[in-house]
Amino acid sequence: MMPRVVLPLPRVPRVSDTQRFLLLSITIGVFAGLLVVCFHMAIDAVSWWTLGGSAGRSPVTTVLSPMLGGGVAGLLVLFVFREAAGSGLIHTKAALYINEGYIPFSTVLGKFVACATSIGSGNSLGPEDPALQMGAGVASALGRAF
């Protein structure tokens, strides 16, 4: 029989709390940034579908598109995504101070769909406020996971 050779296990470097926090921050930034890019692409897709192409050539669809888009977004928030109602900044601050940073992921999905529909159809809503709440929701989900 041949002698058995036992190799030492490689040492796993210890990660400090600061390094772990930095890695989590980078991960959150990447995922939140990708989500916001997808959000802007969804806005452009809805805008092209409702206002661009052949639909945008008719003055009737140009006038009715914001009304219909706002109605669809309102119904989505009213019946499907109740947590997505209201201002993103106020709800994000409330989550930080009252709910220990907990933001349900259904809020992120609701803000994404409802606000992309509303903004893309021509309503005067800025993408910054929904993007802030979606980024905070991603940070909340990843923070809970890690």
JSON list of C-alpha atoms in Angstrom, two decimals:
[
{"chain": "A", "resi": 1, "resn": "MET", "atom": "CA", "xyz": [0.00, 0.00, 0.00]},
{"chain": "A", "resi": 2, "resn": "MET", "atom": "CA", "xyz": [1.06, 3.49, -0.76]},
{"chain": "A", "resi": 3, "resn": "PRO", "atom": "CA", "xyz": [1.28, 6.01, 2.07]},
{"chain": "A", "resi": 4, "resn": "ARG", "atom": "CA", "xyz": [-1.61, 8.42, 2.19]},
{"chain": "A", "resi": 5, "resn": "VAL", "atom": "CA", "xyz": [-0.69, 12.08, 1.75]},
{"chain": "A", "resi": 6, "resn": "VAL", "atom": "CA", "xyz": [-2.84, 14.58, 3.60]},
{"chain": "A", "resi": 7, "resn": "LEU", "atom": "CA", "xyz": [-2.73, 18.09, 2.23]},
{"chain": "A", "resi": 8, "resn": "PRO", "atom": "CA", "xyz": [-3.51, 20.99, 4.54]},
{"chain": "A", "resi": 9, "resn": "LEU", "atom": "CA", "xyz": [-6.72, 22.89, 3.80]},
{"chain": "A", "resi": 10, "resn": "PRO", "atom": "CA", "xyz": [-6.23, 26.39, 2.46]},
{"chain": "A", "resi": 11, "resn": "ARG", "atom": "CA", "xyz": [-6.96, 29.09, 4.97]},
{"chain": "A", "resi": 12, "resn": "VAL", "atom": "CA", "xyz": [-10.10, 31.05, 4.29]},
{"chain": "A", "resi": 13, "resn": "PRO", "atom": "CA", "xyz": [-9.47, 34.73, 4.86]},
{"chain": "A", "resi": 14, "resn": "ARG", "atom": "CA", "xyz": [-11.61, 36.24, 7.55]},
{"chain": "A", "resi": 15, "resn": "VAL", "atom": "CA", "xyz": [-13.88, 39.04, 6.43]},
{"chain": "A", "resi": 16, "resn": "SER", "atom": "CA", "xyz": [-14.33, 41.90, 8.83]},
{"chain": "A", "resi": 17, "resn": "ASP", "atom": "CA", "xyz": [-17.65, 43.61, 9.43]},
{"chain": "A", "resi": 18, "resn": "THR", "atom": "CA", "xyz": [-16.46, 46.66, 7.52]},
{"chain": "A", "resi": 19, "resn": "GLN", "atom": "CA", "xyz": [-15.53, 44.57, 4.49]},
{"chain": "A", "resi": 20, "resn": "ARG", "atom": "CA", "xyz": [-18.84, 42.70, 4.65]},
{"chain": "A", "resi": 21, "resn": "PHE", "atom": "CA", "xyz": [-20.72, 46.03, 4.80]},
{"chain": "A", "resi": 22, "resn": "LEU", "atom": "CA", "xyz": [-18.74, 47.35, 1.83]},
{"chain": "A", "resi": 23, "resn": "LEU", "atom": "CA", "xyz": [-19.46, 44.20, -0.20]},
{"chain": "A", "resi": 24, "resn": "LEU", "atom": "CA", "xyz": [-23.17, 44.45, 0.63]},
{"chain": "A", "resi": 25, "resn": "SER", "atom": "CA", "xyz": [-23.20, 48.14, -0.34]},
{"chain": "A", "resi": 26, "resn": "ILE", "atom": "CA", "xyz": [-21.62, 47.38, -3.71]},
{"chain": "A", "resi": 27, "resn": "THR", "atom": "CA", "xyz": [-24.08, 44.53, -4.31]},
{"chain": "A", "resi": 28, "resn": "ILE", "atom": "CA", "xyz": [-27.04, 46.76, -3.44]},
{"chain": "A", "resi": 29, "resn": "GLY", "atom": "CA", "xyz": [-25.74, 49.49, -5.74]},
{"chain": "A", "resi": 30, "resn": "VAL", "atom": "CA", "xyz": [-25.37, 47.11, -8.67]},
{"chain": "A", "resi": 31, "resn": "PHE", "atom": "CA", "xyz": [-28.83, 45.58, -8.25]},
{"chain": "A", "resi": 32, "resn": "ALA", "atom": "CA", "xyz": [-30.56, 48.92, -7.61]},
{"chain": "A", "resi": 33, "resn": "GLY", "atom": "CA", "xyz": [-28.81, 50.48, -10.61]},
{"chain": "A", "resi": 34, "resn": "LEU", "atom": "CA", "xyz": [-29.84, 47.62, -12.89]},
{"chain": "A", "resi": 35, "resn": "LEU", "atom": "CA", "xyz": [-33.42, 47.88, -11.64]},
{"chain": "A", "resi": 36, "resn": "VAL", "atom": "CA", "xyz": [-33.53, 51.62, -12.37]},
{"chain": "A", "resi": 37, "resn": "VAL", "atom": "CA", "xyz": [-32.11, 51.05, -15.87]},
{"chain": "A", "resi": 38, "resn": "CYS", "atom": "CA", "xyz": [-34.83, 48.44, -16.48]},
{"chain": "A", "resi": 39, "resn": "PHE", "atom": "CA", "xyz": [-37.38, 50.93, -15.11]},
{"chain": "A", "resi": 40, "resn": "HIS", "atom": "CA", "xyz": [-36.32, 53.57, -17.64]},
{"chain": "A", "resi": 41, "resn": "MET", "atom": "CA", "xyz": [-36.41, 50.99, -20.42]},
{"chain": "A", "resi": 42, "resn": "ALA", "atom": "CA", "xyz": [-39.96, 50.03, -19.38]},
{"chain": "A", "resi": 43, "resn": "ILE", "atom": "CA", "xyz": [-40.96, 53.71, -19.43]},
{"chain": "A", "resi": 44, "resn": "ASP", "atom": "CA", "xyz": [-39.56, 54.03, -22.95]},
{"chain": "A", "resi": 45, "resn": "ALA", "atom": "CA", "xyz": [-41.36, 50.87, -24.07]},
{"chain": "A", "resi": 46, "resn": "VAL", "atom": "CA", "xyz": [-44.72, 52.04, -22.70]},
{"chain": "A", "resi": 47, "resn": "SER", "atom": "CA", "xyz": [-44.13, 55.50, -24.17]},
{"chain": "A", "resi": 48, "resn": "TRP", "atom": "CA", "xyz": [-43.38, 54.07, -27.59]},
{"chain": "A", "resi": 49, "resn": "TRP", "atom": "CA", "xyz": [-46.42, 51.80, -27.41]},
{"chain": "A", "resi": 50, "resn": "THR", "atom": "CA", "xyz": [-48.85, 54.54, -26.28]},
{"chain": "A", "resi": 51, "resn": "LEU", "atom": "CA", "xyz": [-47.46, 57.75, -27.79]},
{"chain": "A", "resi": 52, "resn": "GLY", "atom": "CA", "xyz": [-44.99, 56.64, -30.44]},
{"chain": "A", "resi": 53, "resn": "GLY", "atom": "CA", "xyz": [-45.46, 54.67, -33.60]},
{"chain": "A", "resi": 54, "resn": "SER", "atom": "CA", "xyz": [-48.84, 54.74, -35.28]},
{"chain": "A", "resi": 55, "resn": "ALA", "atom": "CA", "xyz": [-50.71, 55.46, -32.01]},
{"chain": "A", "resi": 56, "resn": "GLY", "atom": "CA", "xyz": [-48.99, 58.83, -31.56]},
{"chain": "A", "resi": 57, "resn": "ARG", "atom": "CA", "xyz": [-50.06, 60.12, -34.94]},
{"chain": "A", "resi": 58, "resn": "SER", "atom": "CA", "xyz": [-53.66, 60.48, -33.89]},
{"chain": "A", "resi": 59, "resn": "PRO", "atom": "CA", "xyz": [-54.57, 63.54, -31.78]},
{"chain": "A", "resi": 60, "resn": "VAL", "atom": "CA", "xyz": [-57.25, 61.50, -30.02]},
{"chain": "A", "resi": 61, "resn": "THR", "atom": "CA", "xyz": [-54.78, 58.89, -28.74]},
{"chain": "A", "resi": 62, "resn": "THR", "atom": "CA", "xyz": [-52.36, 61.64, -27.76]},
{"chain": "A", "resi": 63, "resn": "VAL", "atom": "CA", "xyz": [-55.04, 63.21, -25.56]},
{"chain": "A", "resi": 64, "resn": "LEU", "atom": "CA", "xyz": [-56.51, 59.95, -24.22]},
{"chain": "A", "resi": 65, "resn": "SER", "atom": "CA", "xyz": [-53.24, 58.12, -23.55]},
{"chain": "A", "resi": 66, "resn": "PRO", "atom": "CA", "xyz": [-52.31, 59.95, -20.31]},
{"chain": "A", "resi": 67, "resn": "MET", "atom": "CA", "xyz": [-55.83, 59.51, -18.98]},
{"chain": "A", "resi": 68, "resn": "LEU", "atom": "CA", "xyz": [-55.93, 55.79, -19.74]},
{"chain": "A", "resi": 69, "resn": "GLY", "atom": "CA", "xyz": [-52.40, 55.21, -18.45]},
{"chain": "A", "resi": 70, "resn": "GLY", "atom": "CA", "xyz": [-53.14, 57.05, -15.22]},
{"chain": "A", "resi": 71, "resn": "GLY", "atom": "CA", "xyz": [-56.36, 55.08, -14.81]},
{"chain": "A", "resi": 72, "resn": "VAL", "atom": "CA", "xyz": [-54.59, 51.75, -15.32]},
{"chain": "A", "resi": 73, "resn": "ALA", "atom": "CA", "xyz": [-51.83, 52.74, -12.89]},
{"chain": "A", "resi": 74, "resn": "GLY", "atom": "CA", "xyz": [-54.39, 53.91, -10.33]},
{"chain": "A", "resi": 75, "resn": "LEU", "atom": "CA", "xyz": [-56.36, 50.67, -10.58]},
{"chain": "A", "resi": 76, "resn": "LEU", "atom": "CA", "xyz": [-53.16, 48.64, -10.20]},
{"chain": "A", "resi": 77, "resn": "VAL", "atom": "CA", "xyz": [-52.24, 50.50, -7.02]},
{"chain": "A", "resi": 78, "resn": "LEU", "atom": "CA", "xyz": [-55.79, 50.41, -5.69]},
{"chain": "A", "resi": 79, "resn": "PHE", "atom": "CA", "xyz": [-56.44, 46.71, -6.21]},
{"chain": "A", "resi": 80, "resn": "VAL", "atom": "CA", "xyz": [-53.15, 44.86, -6.77]},
{"chain": "A", "resi": 81, "resn": "PHE", "atom": "CA", "xyz": [-50.23, 46.74, -5.22]},
{"chain": "A", "resi": 82, "resn": "ARG", "atom": "CA", "xyz": [-51.67, 48.58, -2.22]},
{"chain": "A", "resi": 83, "resn": "GLU", "atom": "CA", "xyz": [-48.21, 49.10, -0.63]},
{"chain": "A", "resi": 84, "resn": "ALA", "atom": "CA", "xyz": [-47.07, 51.10, -3.66]},
{"chain": "A", "resi": 85, "resn": "ALA", "atom": "CA", "xyz": [-49.48, 53.98, -3.01]},
{"chain": "A", "resi": 86, "resn": "GLY", "atom": "CA", "xyz": [-48.15, 57.40, -2.11]},
{"chain": "A", "resi": 87, "resn": "SER", "atom": "CA", "xyz": [-44.82, 59.15, -2.24]},
{"chain": "A", "resi": 88, "resn": "GLY", "atom": "CA", "xyz": [-41.70, 57.01, -2.33]},
{"chain": "A", "resi": 89, "resn": "LEU", "atom": "CA", "xyz": [-39.65, 59.39, -0.20]},
{"chain": "A", "resi": 90, "resn": "ILE", "atom": "CA", "xyz": [-42.16, 59.54, 2.63]},
{"chain": "A", "resi": 91, "resn": "HIS", "atom": "CA", "xyz": [-42.67, 55.77, 2.67]},
{"chain": "A", "resi": 92, "resn": "THR", "atom": "CA", "xyz": [-38.92, 55.14, 2.57]},
{"chain": "A", "resi": 93, "resn": "LYS", "atom": "CA", "xyz": [-38.37, 57.45, 5.55]},
{"chain": "A", "resi": 94, "resn": "ALA", "atom": "CA", "xyz": [-41.22, 55.76, 7.40]},
{"chain": "A", "resi": 95, "resn": "ALA", "atom": "CA", "xyz": [-39.68, 52.36, 6.69]},
{"chain": "A", "resi": 96, "resn": "LEU", "atom": "CA", "xyz": [-36.36, 53.54, 8.10]},
{"chain": "A", "resi": 97, "resn": "TYR", "atom": "CA", "xyz": [-37.69, 55.17, 11.24]},
{"chain": "A", "resi": 98, "resn": "ILE", "atom": "CA", "xyz": [-40.76, 53.05, 12.05]},
{"chain": "A", "resi": 99, "resn": "ASN", "atom": "CA", "xyz": [-40.37, 49.61, 10.44]},
{"chain": "A", "resi": 100, "resn": "GLU", "atom": "CA", "xyz": [-36.59, 49.12, 10.99]},
{"chain": "A", "resi": 101, "resn": "GLY", "atom": "CA", "xyz": [-35.91, 49.45, 7.25]},
{"chain": "A", "resi": 102, "resn": "TYR", "atom": "CA", "xyz": [-38.42, 46.84, 6.11]},
{"chain": "A", "resi": 103, "resn": "ILE", "atom": "CA", "xyz": [-39.91, 47.53, 2.68]},
{"chain": "A", "resi": 104, "resn": "PRO", "atom": "CA", "xyz": [-41.98, 44.70, 1.16]},
{"chain": "A", "resi": 105, "resn": "PHE", "atom": "CA", "xyz": [-40.74, 43.58, -2.26]},
{"chain": "A", "resi": 106, "resn": "SER", "atom": "CA", "xyz": [-44.30, 43.85, -3.58]},
{"chain": "A", "resi": 107, "resn": "THR", "atom": "CA", "xyz": [-43.84, 47.62, -3.18]},
{"chain": "A", "resi": 108, "resn": "VAL", "atom": "CA", "xyz": [-40.89, 47.49, -5.57]},
{"chain": "A", "resi": 109, "resn": "LEU", "atom": "CA", "xyz": [-42.89, 45.53, -8.14]},
{"chain": "A", "resi": 110, "resn": "GLY", "atom": "CA", "xyz": [-45.92, 47.82, -7.73]},
{"chain": "A", "resi": 111, "resn": "LYS", "atom": "CA", "xyz": [-43.89, 51.01, -8.12]},
{"chain": "A", "resi": 112, "resn": "PHE", "atom": "CA", "xyz": [-42.15, 49.56, -11.16]},
{"chain": "A", "resi": 113, "resn": "VAL", "atom": "CA", "xyz": [-45.30, 48.53, -13.03]},
{"chain": "A", "resi": 114, "resn": "ALA", "atom": "CA", "xyz": [-47.63, 51.36, -12.00]},
{"chain": "A", "resi": 115, "resn": "CYS", "atom": "CA", "xyz": [-45.14, 54.20, -12.43]},
{"chain": "A", "resi": 116, "resn": "ALA", "atom": "CA", "xyz": [-43.75, 52.86, -15.72]},
{"chain": "A", "resi": 117, "resn": "THR", "atom": "CA", "xyz": [-47.32, 52.73, -17.00]},
{"chain": "A", "resi": 118, "resn": "SER", "atom": "CA", "xyz": [-48.16, 56.21, -15.75]},
{"chain": "A", "resi": 119, "resn": "ILE", "atom": "CA", "xyz": [-44.95, 57.94, -16.84]},
{"chain": "A", "resi": 120, "resn": "GLY", "atom": "CA", "xyz": [-44.76, 56.06, -20.15]},
{"chain": "A", "resi": 121, "resn": "SER", "atom": "CA", "xyz": [-48.29, 57.05, -21.10]},
{"chain": "A", "resi": 122, "resn": "GLY", "atom": "CA", "xyz": [-47.44, 60.73, -20.77]},
{"chain": "A", "resi": 123, "resn": "ASN", "atom": "CA", "xyz": [-48.40, 61.70, -17.20]},
{"chain": "A", "resi": 124, "resn": "SER", "atom": "CA", "xyz": [-46.33, 64.29, -15.41]},
{"chain": "A", "resi": 125, "resn": "LEU", "atom": "CA", "xyz": [-44.63, 62.12, -12.80]},
{"chain": "A", "resi": 126, "resn": "GLY", "atom": "CA", "xyz": [-40.88, 62.14, -12.38]},
{"chain": "A", "resi": 127, "resn": "PRO", "atom": "CA", "xyz": [-39.00, 58.84, -12.34]},
{"chain": "A", "resi": 128, "resn": "GLU", "atom": "CA", "xyz": [-36.75, 59.89, -9.44]},
{"chain": "A", "resi": 129, "resn": "ASP", "atom": "CA", "xyz": [-39.20, 59.28, -6.58]},
{"chain": "A", "resi": 130, "resn": "PRO", "atom": "CA", "xyz": [-40.25, 55.75, -7.67]},
{"chain": "A", "resi": 131, "resn": "ALA", "atom": "CA", "xyz": [-36.59, 54.92, -8.39]},
{"chain": "A", "resi": 132, "resn": "LEU", "atom": "CA", "xyz": [-35.67, 55.97, -4.84]},
{"chain": "A", "resi": 133, "resn": "GLN", "atom": "CA", "xyz": [-38.28, 53.69, -3.29]},
{"chain": "A", "resi": 134, "resn": "MET", "atom": "CA", "xyz": [-37.41, 50.81, -5.61]},
{"chain": "A", "resi": 135, "resn": "GLY", "atom": "CA", "xyz": [-33.72, 51.15, -4.70]},
{"chain": "A", "resi": 136, "resn": "ALA", "atom": "CA", "xyz": [-34.61, 51.22, -1.01]},
{"chain": "A", "resi": 137, "resn": "GLY", "atom": "CA", "xyz": [-36.77, 48.12, -1.48]},
{"chain": "A", "resi": 138, "resn": "VAL", "atom": "CA", "xyz": [-33.88, 46.29, -3.15]},
{"chain": "A", "resi": 139, "resn": "ALA", "atom": "CA", "xyz": [-31.59, 47.35, -0.29]},
{"chain": "A", "resi": 140, "resn": "SER", "atom": "CA", "xyz": [-34.15, 46.12, 2.23]},
{"chain": "A", "resi": 141, "resn": "ALA", "atom": "CA", "xyz": [-34.50, 42.74, 0.51]},
{"chain": "A", "resi": 142, "resn": "LEU", "atom": "CA", "xyz": [-30.75, 42.20, 0.10]},
{"chain": "A", "resi": 143, "resn": "GLY", "atom": "CA", "xyz": [-30.07, 43.40, 3.65]},
{"chain": "A", "resi": 144, "resn": "ARG", "atom": "CA", "xyz": [-32.54, 40.86, 5.00]},
{"chain": "A", "resi": 145, "resn": "ALA", "atom": "CA", "xyz": [-31.08, 38.10, 2.81]},
{"chain": "A", "resi": 146, "resn": "PHE", "atom": "CA", "xyz": [-27.52, 38.72, 3.98]}
]
